[in-house]
Short mmCIF file of C-alpha atoms in Angstrom, two decimals:
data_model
loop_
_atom_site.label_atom_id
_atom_site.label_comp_id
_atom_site.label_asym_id
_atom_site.label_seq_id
_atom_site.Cartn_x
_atom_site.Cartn_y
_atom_site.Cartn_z
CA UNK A 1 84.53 110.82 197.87
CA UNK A 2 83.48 108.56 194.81
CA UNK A 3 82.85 105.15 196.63
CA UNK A 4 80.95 101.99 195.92
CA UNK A 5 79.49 99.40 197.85
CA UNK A 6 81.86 96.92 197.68
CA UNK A 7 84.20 96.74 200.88
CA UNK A 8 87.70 97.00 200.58
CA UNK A 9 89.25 94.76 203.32
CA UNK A 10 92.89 96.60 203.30
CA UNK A 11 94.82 96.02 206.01
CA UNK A 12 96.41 98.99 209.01
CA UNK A 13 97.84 98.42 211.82
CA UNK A 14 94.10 97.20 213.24
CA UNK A 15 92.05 95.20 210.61
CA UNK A 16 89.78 97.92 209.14
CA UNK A 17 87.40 97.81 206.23
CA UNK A 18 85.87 100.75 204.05
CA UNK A 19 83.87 101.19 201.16
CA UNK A 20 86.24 100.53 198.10
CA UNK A 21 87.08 103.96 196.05
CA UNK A 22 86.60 104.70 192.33
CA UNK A 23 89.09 106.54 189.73
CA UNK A 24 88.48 110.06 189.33
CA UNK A 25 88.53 109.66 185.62
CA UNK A 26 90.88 112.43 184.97
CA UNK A 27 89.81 114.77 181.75
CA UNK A 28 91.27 112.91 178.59
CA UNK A 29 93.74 114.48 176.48
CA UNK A 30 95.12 116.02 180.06
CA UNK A 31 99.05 115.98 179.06
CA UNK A 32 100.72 113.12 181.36
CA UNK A 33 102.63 114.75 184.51
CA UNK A 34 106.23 114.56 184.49
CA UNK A 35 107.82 112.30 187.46
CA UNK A 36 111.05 111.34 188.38
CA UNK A 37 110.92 108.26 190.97
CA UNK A 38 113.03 105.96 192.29
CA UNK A 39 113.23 102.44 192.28
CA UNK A 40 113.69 100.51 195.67
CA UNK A 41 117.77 99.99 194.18
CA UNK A 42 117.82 103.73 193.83
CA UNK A 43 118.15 104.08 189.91
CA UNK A 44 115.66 106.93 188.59
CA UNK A 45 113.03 106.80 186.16
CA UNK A 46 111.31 109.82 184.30
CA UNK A 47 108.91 109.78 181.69
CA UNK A 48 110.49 110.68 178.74
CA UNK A 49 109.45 110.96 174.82
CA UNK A 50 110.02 108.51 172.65
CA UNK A 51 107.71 106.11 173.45
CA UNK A 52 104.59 105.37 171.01
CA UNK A 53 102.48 104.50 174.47
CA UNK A 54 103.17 105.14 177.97
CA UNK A 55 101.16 103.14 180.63
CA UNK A 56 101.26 104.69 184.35
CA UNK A 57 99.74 102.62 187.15
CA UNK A 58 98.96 103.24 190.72
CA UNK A 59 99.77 100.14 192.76
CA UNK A 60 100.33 98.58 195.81
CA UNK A 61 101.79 95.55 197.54
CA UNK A 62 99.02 94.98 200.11
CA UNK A 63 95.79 95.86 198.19
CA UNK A 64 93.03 92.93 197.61
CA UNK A 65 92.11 94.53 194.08
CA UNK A 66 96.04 94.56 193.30
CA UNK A 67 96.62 91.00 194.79
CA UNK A 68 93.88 89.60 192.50
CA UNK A 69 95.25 91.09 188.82
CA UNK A 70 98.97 90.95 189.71
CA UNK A 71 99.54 88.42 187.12
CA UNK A 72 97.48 89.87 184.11
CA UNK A 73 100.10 93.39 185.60
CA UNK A 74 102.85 90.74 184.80
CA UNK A 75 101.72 89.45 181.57
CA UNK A 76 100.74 93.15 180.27
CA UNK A 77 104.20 94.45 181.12
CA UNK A 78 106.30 91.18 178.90
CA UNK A 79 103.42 91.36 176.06
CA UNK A 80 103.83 94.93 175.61
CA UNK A 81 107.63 95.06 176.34
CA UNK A 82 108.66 95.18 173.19
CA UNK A 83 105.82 97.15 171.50
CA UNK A 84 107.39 100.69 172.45
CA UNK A 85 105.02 100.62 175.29
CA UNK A 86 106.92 102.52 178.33
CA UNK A 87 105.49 100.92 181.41
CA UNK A 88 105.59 102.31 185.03
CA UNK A 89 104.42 100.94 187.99
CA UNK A 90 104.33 103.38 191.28
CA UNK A 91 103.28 103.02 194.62
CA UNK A 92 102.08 105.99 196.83
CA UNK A 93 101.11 104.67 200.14
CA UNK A 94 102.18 106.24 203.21
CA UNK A 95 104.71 103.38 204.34
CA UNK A 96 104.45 104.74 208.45
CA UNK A 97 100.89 103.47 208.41
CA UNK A 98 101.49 100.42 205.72
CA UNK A 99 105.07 99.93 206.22
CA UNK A 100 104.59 96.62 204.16
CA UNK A 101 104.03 98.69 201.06
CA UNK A 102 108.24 99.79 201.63
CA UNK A 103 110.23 99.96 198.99
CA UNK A 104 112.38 97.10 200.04
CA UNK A 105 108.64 95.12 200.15
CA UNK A 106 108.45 96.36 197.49
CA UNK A 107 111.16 94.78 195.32
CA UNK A 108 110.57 91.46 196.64
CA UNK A 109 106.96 91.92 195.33
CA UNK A 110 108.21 92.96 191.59
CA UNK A 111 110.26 90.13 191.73
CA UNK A 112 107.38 87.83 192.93
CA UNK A 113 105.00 88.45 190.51
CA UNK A 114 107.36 88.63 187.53
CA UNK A 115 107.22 92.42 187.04
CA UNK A 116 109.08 93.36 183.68
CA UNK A 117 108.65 97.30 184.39
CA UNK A 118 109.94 99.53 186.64
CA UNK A 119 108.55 99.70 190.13
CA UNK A 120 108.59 103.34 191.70
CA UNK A 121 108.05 104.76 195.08
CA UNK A 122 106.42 108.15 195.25
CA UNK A 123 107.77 109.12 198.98
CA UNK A 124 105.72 112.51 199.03
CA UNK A 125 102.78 111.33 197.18
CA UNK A 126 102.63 114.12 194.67
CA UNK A 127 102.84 112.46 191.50
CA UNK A 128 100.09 110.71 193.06
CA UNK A 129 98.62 114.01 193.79
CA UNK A 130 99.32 115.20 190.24
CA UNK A 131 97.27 111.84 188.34
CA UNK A 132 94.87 112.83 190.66
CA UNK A 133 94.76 108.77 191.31
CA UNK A 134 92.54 107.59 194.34
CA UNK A 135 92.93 103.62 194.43
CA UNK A 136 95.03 100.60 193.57
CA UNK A 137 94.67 99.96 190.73
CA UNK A 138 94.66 102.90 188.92
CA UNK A 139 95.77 102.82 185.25
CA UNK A 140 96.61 105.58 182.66
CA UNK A 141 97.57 105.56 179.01
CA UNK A 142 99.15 107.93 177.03
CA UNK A 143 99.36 108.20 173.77
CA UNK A 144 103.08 109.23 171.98
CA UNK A 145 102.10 112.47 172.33
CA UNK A 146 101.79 111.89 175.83
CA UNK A 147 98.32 113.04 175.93
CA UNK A 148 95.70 111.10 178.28
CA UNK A 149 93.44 108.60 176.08
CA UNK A 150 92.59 105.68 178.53
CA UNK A 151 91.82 106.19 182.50
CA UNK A 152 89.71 103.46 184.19
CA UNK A 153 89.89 99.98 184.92
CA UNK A 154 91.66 97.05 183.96
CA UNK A 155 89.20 94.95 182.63
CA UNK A 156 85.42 93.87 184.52
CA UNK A 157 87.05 91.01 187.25
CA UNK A 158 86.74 91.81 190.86
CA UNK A 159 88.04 89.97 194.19
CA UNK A 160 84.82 88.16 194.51
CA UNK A 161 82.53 88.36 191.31
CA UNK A 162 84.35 85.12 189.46
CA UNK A 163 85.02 87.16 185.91
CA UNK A 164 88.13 86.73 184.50
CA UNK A 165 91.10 88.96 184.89
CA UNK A 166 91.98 89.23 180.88
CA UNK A 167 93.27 92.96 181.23
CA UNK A 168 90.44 93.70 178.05
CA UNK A 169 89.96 97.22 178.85
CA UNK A 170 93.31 98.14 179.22
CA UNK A 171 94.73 96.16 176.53
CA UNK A 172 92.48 97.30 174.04
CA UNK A 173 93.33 100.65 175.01
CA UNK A 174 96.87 99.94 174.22
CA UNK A 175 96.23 98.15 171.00
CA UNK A 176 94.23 101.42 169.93
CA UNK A 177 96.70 103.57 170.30
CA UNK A 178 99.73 101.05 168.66
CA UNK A 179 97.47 100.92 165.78
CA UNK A 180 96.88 104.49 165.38
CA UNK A 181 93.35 104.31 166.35
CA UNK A 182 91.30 106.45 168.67
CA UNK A 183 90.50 105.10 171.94
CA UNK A 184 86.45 104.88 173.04
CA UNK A 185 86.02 107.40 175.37
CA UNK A 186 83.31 105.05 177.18
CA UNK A 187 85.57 104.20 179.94
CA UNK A 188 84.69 102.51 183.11
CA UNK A 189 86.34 103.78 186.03
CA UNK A 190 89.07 101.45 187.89
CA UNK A 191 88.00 100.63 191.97
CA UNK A 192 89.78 99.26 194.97
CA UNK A 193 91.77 100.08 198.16
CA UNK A 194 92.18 104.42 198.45
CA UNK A 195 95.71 105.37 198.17
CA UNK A 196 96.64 105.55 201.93
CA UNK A 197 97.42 109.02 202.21
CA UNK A 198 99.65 110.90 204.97
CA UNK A 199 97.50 111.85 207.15
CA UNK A 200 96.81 115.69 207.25
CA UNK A 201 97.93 116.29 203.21
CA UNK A 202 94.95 114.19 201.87
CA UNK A 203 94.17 115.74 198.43
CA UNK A 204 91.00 117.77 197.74
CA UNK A 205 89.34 114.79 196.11
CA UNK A 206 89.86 112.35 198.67
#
């Protein structure tokens, strides 16, 4: 398990802390795995050509690391609304041991924080499973190809080192790939809460 040695105050049923997790840094150019979630109204989204970037994020209602870039999520999601950019936000926790990551929570958090892209629930954790994501945040882009060129973090800020949440990384990932430009493959991987996985069908990396 890729940790570091920051602590991760995430909340259970009992107030438990663990070593925050990094992303697995899936292999670029890995093709982006097909989904079909729903949102918490019901209405289905897939990934589907057409787009000239796809962005895929692993997120949660509850996480610290989340909590603290929500609004740079917000801003990313109207700047690059009308670029072409498909934008997907999904959550993965199990919801019997964080029930407030539900999907109902979880449409009164999109429509806190101002989210302009869908929010999806992935009930059985295998798309998840398939990004081989480990923490909130996680982020993926895709070019139109849909072929993995970005995987890491948003951009240097943390909970408690007073940098600014700018999205830079991520952004300038995006801006690559709109231009026609090839994304640096010196990536920095993403960190926070794990995924809260169903206990007993953790993945292999966890």
């Amino acid at each position: 398990k890729s940790q570091s040695l920051l602590v991760c105050g995430c909340q259970q049923q009992e107030d438990t802390f663990m070593a925050a997790v990094e992303s697995q840094m899936l292999e670029l150019g890995t093709r982006a795995p097909a989904f079909s979630l729903a949102d918490p109204d019901g209405n289905i989204h897939t990934l589907a050509p057409g787009a000239d970037a796809y962005l895929v994020m692993f997120i949660c209602n509850h996480c610290p690391f989340v909590i603290h870039v929500r609004e740079e999520l917000a801003r990313i999601g109207r700047d690059y609304k009308d670029r072409n950019v498909s934008i997907f936000a999904i959550s993965s926790n199990d919801i019997r041991t964080h029930p407030q990551d539900a999907p109902q929570h979880m449409k009164a958090e999109a429509e806190t924080s101002g989210y302009a892209f869908p929010y999806l629930f992935d009930e059985d954790q295998s798309v998840a499973k398939a990004y081989r994501a480990a923490c909130t945040p996680d982020f993926y882009v895709f070019d139109a190809k849909m072929s993995l060129v970005y995987r890491g973090q948003l951009d240097d800020s943390r909970p408690s080192n007073n940098k600014p949440v700018d999205g830079r990384d991520l952004r300038a990932a995006l801006d690559a790939v709109l231009a026609g430009e090839s994304v640096s493959e010196r990536q920095t991987p993403s960190i926070g809460c794990n995924i809260k996985w169903t206990p007993g069908s953790e993945p292999d990396y966890f």
